[in-house]
PDB file of C-alpha atoms in Angstrom:
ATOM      1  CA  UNK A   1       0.000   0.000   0.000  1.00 95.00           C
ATOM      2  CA  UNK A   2       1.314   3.402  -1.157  1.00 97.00           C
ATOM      3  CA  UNK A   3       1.095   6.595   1.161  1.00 98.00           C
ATOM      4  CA  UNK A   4       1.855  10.052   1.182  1.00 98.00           C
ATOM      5  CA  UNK A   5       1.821  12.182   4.258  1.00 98.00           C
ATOM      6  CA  UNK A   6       2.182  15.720   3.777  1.00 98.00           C
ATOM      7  CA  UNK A   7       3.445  18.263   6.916  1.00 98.00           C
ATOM      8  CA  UNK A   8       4.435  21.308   7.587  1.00 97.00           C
ATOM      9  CA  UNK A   9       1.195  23.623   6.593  1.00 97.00           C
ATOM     10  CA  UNK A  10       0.182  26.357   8.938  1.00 97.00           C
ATOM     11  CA  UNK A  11      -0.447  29.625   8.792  1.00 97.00           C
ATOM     12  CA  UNK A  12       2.368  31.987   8.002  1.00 97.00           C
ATOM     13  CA  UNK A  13       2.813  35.986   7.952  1.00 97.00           C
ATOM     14  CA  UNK A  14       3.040  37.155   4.219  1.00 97.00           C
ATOM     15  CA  UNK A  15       6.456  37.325   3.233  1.00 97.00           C
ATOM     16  CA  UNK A  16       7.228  34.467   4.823  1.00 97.00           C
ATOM     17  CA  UNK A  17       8.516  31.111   4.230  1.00 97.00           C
ATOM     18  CA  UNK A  18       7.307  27.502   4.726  1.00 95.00           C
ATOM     19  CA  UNK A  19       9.132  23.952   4.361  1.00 98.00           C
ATOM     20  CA  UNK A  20       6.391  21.503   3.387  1.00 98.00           C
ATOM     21  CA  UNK A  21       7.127  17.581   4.054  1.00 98.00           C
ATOM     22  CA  UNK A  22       5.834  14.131   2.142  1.00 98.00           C
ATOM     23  CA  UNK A  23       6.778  11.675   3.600  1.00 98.00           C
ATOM     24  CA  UNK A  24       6.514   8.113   1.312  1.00 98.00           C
ATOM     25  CA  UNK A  25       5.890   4.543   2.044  1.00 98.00           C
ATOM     26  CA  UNK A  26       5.366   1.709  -0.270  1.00 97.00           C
ATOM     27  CA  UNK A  27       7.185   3.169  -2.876  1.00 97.00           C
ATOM     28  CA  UNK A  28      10.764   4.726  -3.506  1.00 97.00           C
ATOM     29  CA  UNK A  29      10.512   8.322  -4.293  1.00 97.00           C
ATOM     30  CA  UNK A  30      13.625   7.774  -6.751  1.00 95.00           C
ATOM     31  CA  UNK A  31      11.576   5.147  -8.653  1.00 96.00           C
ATOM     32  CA  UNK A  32       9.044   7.639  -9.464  1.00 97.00           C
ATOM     33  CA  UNK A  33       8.106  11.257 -10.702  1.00 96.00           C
ATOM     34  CA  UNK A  34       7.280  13.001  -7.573  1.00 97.00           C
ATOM     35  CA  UNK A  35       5.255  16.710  -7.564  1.00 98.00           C
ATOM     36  CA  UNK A  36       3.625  19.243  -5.688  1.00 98.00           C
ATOM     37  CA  UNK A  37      -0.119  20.265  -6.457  1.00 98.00           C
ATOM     38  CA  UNK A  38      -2.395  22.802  -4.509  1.00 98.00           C
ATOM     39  CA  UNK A  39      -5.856  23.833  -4.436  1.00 98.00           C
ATOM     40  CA  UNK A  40      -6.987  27.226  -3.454  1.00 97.00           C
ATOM     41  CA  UNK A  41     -10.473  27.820  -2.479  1.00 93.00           C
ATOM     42  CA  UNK A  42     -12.924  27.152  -4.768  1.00 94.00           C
ATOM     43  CA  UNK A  43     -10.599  26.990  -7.455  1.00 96.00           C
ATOM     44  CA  UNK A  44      -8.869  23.741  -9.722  1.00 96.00           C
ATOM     45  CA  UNK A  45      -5.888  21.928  -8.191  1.00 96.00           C
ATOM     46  CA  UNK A  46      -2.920  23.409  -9.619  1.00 96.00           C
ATOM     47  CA  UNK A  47       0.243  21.540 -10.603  1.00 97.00           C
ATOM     48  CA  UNK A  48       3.428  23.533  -8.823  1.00 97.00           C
ATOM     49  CA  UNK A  49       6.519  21.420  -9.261  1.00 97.00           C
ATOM     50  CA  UNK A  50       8.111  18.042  -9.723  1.00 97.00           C
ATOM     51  CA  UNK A  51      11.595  16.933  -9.094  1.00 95.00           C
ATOM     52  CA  UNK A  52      14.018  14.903 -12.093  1.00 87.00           C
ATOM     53  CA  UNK A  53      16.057  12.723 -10.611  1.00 89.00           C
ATOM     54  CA  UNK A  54      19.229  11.753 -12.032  1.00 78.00           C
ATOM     55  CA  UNK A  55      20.545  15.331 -11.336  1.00 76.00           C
ATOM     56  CA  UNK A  56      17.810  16.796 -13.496  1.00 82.00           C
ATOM     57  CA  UNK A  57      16.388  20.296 -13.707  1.00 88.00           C
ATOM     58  CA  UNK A  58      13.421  20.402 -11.712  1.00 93.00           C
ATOM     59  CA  UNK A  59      10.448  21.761 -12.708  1.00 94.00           C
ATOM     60  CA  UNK A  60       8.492  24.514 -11.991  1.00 95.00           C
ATOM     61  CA  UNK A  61       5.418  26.271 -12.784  1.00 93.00           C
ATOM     62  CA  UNK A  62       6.279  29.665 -13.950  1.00 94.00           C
ATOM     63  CA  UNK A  63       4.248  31.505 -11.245  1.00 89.00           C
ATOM     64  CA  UNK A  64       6.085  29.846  -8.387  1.00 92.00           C
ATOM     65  CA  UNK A  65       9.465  29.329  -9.552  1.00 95.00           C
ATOM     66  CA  UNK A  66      11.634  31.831  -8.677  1.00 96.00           C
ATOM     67  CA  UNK A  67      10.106  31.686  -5.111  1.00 96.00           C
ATOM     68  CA  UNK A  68       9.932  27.551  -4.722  1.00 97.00           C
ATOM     69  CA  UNK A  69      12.638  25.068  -4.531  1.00 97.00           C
ATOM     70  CA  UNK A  70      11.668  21.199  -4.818  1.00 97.00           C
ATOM     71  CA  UNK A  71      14.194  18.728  -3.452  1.00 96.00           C
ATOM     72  CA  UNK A  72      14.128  15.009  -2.916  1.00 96.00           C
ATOM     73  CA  UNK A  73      15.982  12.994  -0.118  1.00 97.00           C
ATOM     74  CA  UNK A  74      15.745   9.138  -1.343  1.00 96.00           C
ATOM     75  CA  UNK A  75      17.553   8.105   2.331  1.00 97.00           C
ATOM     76  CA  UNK A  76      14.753   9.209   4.049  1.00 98.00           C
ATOM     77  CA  UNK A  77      12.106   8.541   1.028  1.00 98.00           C
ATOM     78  CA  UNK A  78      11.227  12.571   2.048  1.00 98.00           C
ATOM     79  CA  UNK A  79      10.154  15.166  -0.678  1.00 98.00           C
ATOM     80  CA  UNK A  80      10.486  18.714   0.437  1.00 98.00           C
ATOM     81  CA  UNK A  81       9.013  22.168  -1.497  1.00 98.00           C
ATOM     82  CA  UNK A  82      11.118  25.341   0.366  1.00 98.00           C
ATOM     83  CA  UNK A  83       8.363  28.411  -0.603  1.00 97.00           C
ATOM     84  CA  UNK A  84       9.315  31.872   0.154  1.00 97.00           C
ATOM     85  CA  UNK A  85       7.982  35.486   0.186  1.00 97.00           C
ATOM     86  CA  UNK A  86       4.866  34.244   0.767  1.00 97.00           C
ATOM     87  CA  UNK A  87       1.641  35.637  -0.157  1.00 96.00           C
ATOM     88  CA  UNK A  88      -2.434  35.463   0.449  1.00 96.00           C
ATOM     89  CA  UNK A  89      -2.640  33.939  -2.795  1.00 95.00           C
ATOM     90  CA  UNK A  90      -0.573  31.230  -1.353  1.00 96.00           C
ATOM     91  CA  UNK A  91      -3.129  30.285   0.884  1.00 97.00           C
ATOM     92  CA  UNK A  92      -4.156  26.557  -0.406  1.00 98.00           C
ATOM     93  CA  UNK A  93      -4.207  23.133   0.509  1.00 98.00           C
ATOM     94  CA  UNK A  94      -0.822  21.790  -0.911  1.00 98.00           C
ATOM     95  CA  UNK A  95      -0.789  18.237  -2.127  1.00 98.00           C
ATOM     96  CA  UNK A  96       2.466  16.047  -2.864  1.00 98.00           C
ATOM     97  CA  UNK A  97       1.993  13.637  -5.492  1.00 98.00           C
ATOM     98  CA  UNK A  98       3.479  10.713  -7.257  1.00 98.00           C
ATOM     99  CA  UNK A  99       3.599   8.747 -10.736  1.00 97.00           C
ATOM    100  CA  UNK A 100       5.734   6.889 -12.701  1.00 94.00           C
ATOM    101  CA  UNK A 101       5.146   8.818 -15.790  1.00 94.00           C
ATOM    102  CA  UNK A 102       5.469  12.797 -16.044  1.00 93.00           C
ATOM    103  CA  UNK A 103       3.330  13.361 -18.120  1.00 94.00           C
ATOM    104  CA  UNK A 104       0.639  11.911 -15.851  1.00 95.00           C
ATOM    105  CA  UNK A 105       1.912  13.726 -12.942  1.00 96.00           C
ATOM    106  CA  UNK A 106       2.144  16.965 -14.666  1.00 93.00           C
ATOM    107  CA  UNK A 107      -1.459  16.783 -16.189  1.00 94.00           C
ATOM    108  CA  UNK A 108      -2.751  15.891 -12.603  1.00 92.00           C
ATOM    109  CA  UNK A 109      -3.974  12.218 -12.978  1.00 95.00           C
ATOM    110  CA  UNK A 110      -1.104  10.698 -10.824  1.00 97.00           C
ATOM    111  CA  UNK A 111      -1.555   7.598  -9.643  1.00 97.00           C
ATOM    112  CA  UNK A 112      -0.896   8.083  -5.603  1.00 98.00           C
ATOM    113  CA  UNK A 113      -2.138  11.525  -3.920  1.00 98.00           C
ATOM    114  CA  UNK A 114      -1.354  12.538  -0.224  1.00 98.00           C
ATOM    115  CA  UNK A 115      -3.913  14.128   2.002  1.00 97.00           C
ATOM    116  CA  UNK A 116      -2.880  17.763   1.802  1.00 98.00           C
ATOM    117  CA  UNK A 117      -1.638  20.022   4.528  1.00 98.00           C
ATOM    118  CA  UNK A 118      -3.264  23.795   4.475  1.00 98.00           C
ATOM    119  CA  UNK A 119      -1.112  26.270   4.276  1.00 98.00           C
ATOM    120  CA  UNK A 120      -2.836  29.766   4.941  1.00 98.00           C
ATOM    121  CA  UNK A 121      -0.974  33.369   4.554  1.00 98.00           C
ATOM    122  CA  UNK A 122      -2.122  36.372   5.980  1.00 97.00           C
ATOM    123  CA  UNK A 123      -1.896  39.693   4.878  1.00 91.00           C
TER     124      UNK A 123
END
């Protein structure tokens, strides 16, 4: 049985940063394509990142990338997503993800889904 567990959500000051966690069993994060999703209120789930293993490029969506960072400890079978300057638009339930094929991932039909952590940015 696959699971994700997601931590580190809470609510943060805008301009702030947060260290989200998934945490994997039944798979090996290396042995997959891993990603970051989140779903504002009353709005789609957006896909934010993935990480490329194999000392790949990660990659980001364009609105978050120059204030995200997606990294992957396979020791500890631990995905992390670093996000700074942090704003209300932020606020979201974020959702770490996995699939064996990107382009699955990517267009948001993975195969394994955690259960979210909220993450919630004041003004």
């Amino acid at each position: 049985q696959v699971t994700l567990v997601e931590s580190g959500g809470g609510l943060v000051q805008g301009g702030g940063s947060l260290r989200l966690s998934c945490g994997a069993s039944g798979i090996m994060i290396s042995r997959y394509v891993m990603g970051w999703f989140r779903q504002a209120p009353g709005k789609e789930c957006d896909f934010l990142a993935n990480l490329v293993w194999s000392g790949g490029t990660p990659y980001y969506r364009e609105s978050v990338k120059a204030r995200s960072t997606i990294s992957g400890d396979p020791a500890t079978n631990t995905m992390y997503l670093q996000m700074n300057s942090l704003k209300p638009e932020d606020t979201a339930v974020y959702y770490c993800a996995a699939d064996g094929i990107t382009s699955r991932l990517r267009g948001g039909v993975p195969d394994y889904w955690g259960q979210g952590t909220q993450v919630t940015v004041s003004s």
